[in-house]
XYZ file of C-alpha atoms in Angstrom:
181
model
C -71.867 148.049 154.710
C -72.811 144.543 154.865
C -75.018 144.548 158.040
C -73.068 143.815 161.015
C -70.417 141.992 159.067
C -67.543 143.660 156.806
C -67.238 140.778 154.561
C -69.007 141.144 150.848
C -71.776 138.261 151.117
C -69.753 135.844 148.670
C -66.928 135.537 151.625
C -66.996 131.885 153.622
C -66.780 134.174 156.773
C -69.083 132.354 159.913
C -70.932 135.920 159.907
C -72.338 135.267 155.975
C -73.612 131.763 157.340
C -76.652 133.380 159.161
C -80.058 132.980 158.388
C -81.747 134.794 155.511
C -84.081 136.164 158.213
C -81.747 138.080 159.726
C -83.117 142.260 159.347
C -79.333 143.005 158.313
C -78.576 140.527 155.578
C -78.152 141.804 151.598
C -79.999 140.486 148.999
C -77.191 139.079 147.593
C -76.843 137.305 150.698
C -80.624 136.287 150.362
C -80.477 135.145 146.588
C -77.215 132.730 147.632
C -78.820 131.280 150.968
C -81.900 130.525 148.681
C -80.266 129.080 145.648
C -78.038 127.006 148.328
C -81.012 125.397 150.066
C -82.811 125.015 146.152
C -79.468 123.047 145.443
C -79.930 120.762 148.430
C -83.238 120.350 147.714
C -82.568 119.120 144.175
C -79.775 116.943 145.388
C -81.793 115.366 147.951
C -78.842 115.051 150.477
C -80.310 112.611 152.945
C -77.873 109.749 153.369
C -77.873 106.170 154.756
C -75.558 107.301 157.628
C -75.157 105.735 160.667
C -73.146 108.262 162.603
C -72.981 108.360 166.649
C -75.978 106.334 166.370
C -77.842 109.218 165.096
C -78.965 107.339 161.857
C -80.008 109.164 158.192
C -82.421 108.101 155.684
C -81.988 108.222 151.830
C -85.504 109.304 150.123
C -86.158 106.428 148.100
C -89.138 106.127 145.294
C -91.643 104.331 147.062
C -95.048 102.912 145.598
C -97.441 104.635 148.638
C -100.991 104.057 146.075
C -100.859 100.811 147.461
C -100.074 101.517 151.133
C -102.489 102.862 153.730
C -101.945 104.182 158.054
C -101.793 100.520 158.773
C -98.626 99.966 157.027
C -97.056 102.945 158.917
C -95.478 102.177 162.675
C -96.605 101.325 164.800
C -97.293 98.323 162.293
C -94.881 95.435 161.989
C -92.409 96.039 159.947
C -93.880 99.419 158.992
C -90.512 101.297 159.867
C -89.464 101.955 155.986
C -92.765 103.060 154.929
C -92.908 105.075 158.021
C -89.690 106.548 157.102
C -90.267 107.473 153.373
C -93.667 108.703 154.392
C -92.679 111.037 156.740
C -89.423 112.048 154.171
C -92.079 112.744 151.508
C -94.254 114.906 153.712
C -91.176 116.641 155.008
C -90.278 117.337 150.999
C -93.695 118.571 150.176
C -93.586 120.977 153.265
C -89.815 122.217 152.438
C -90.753 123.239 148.837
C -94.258 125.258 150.328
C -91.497 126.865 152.949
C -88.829 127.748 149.869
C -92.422 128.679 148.154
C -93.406 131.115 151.336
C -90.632 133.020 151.337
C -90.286 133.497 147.478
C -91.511 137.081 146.076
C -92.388 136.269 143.485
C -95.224 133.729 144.214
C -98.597 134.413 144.822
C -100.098 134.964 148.308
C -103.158 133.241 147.099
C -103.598 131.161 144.344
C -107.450 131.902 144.236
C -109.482 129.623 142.211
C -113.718 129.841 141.989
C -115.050 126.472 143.929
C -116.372 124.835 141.077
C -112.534 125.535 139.542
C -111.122 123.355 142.607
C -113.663 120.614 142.417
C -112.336 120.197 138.470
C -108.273 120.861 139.357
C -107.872 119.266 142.656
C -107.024 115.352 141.561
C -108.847 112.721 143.281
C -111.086 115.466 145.278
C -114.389 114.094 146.369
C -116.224 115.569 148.972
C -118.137 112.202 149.741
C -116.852 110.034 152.987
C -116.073 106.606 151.563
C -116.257 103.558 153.613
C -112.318 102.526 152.750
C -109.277 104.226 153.502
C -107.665 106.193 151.630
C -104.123 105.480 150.226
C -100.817 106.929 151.225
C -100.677 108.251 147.570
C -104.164 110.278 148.105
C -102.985 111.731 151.993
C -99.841 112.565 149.745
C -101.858 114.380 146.820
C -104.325 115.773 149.413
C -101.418 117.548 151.255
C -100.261 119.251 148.219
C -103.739 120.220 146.982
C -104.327 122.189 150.615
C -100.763 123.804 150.499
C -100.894 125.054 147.000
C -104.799 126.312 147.169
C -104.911 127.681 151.234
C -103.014 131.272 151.927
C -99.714 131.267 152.236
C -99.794 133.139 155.540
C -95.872 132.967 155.740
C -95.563 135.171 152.373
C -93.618 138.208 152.896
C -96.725 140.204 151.011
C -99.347 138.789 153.512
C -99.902 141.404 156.259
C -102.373 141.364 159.044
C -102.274 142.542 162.499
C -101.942 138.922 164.163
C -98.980 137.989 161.440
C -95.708 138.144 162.161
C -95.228 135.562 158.861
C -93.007 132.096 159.523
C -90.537 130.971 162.268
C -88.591 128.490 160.865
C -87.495 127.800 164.328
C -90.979 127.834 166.122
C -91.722 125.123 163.045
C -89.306 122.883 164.105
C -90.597 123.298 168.016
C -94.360 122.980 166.378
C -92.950 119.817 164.904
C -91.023 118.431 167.535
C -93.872 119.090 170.104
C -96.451 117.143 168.092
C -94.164 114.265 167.931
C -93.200 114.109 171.591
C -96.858 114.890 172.693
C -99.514 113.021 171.348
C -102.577 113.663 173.661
């Protein structure tokens, strides 16, 4: 009745704990894994941590307009920027993921080019001598995740697609740290 599992999708039985990808899950069972991981989200449950020397950052509001790479690691002292730069990138790709795999959304926001040269803040196709800010990498990130395809999107079909692996993600991620040639 309920995919492999007998228990209705509001039970705390280990089977209902599976991923939302999973062909046999409910919608029910979609709607609460969702709403659980919008909670989280919201919450921002990242916490200072120190456990089995695995340590855990809180997000905390940081003023990036006025930082740039440099300030990042391998910089001294550039570990706490380092670390609430890469939590706010890892934020801004979480909410495109939650995004992806919402319905509802659009596949493609489509927008004429003169339209993104007007909407997309701080856009400037001219190469400036300076570097750019933390703040603008920041902006820039959202501007190409909320105007590109969202090639993850349940309604986006194409013979080469199979949409996103949250688990080949976290390999893409991890192998891009660990290998940097």
């Amino acid at each position: 009745m309920y995919g492999k599992c007998n228990h209705p999708p509001d039970s705390s039985s280990s089977c209902n704990r599976l991923g939302f990808l999973q062909k046999n899950n409910s919608l029910e069972e979609r709607s609460r894994i969702v709403s659980s991981f919008k909670e989280r989200a919201a919450k921002n449950l990242l916490s200072c941590d120190n456990i089995g020397g695995d340590a855990r950052f809180r997000r905390t509001e940081t003023d990036f307009s006025n930082l740039f790479a440099r300030d990042l690691l391998p910089a001294k002292n550039g570990e706490e920027q380092t670390i609430q730069f890469l939590l706010e990138v890892v934020e801004i790709l979480t909410n495109y993921i939650r995004k992806t795999f919402d319905r509802s959304t659009k596949v493609l926001d489509f927008h004429h080019p003169h339209q993104l040269l007007e909407g997309m803040e701080g856009f400037n196709l001219e190469l400036s001598d300076q570097p750019e800010s933390l703040e603008q990498i920041l902006v820039d990130c959202r501007d190409t995740l909320k105007y590109g395809v969202r090639t993850g999107h349940p309604r986006f079909f194409n013979q080469l697609s199979t949409g996103l692996d949250i688990v080949g993600l976290a390999g893409e991620w991890l192998t891009s740290t660990a290998n940097t040639n």
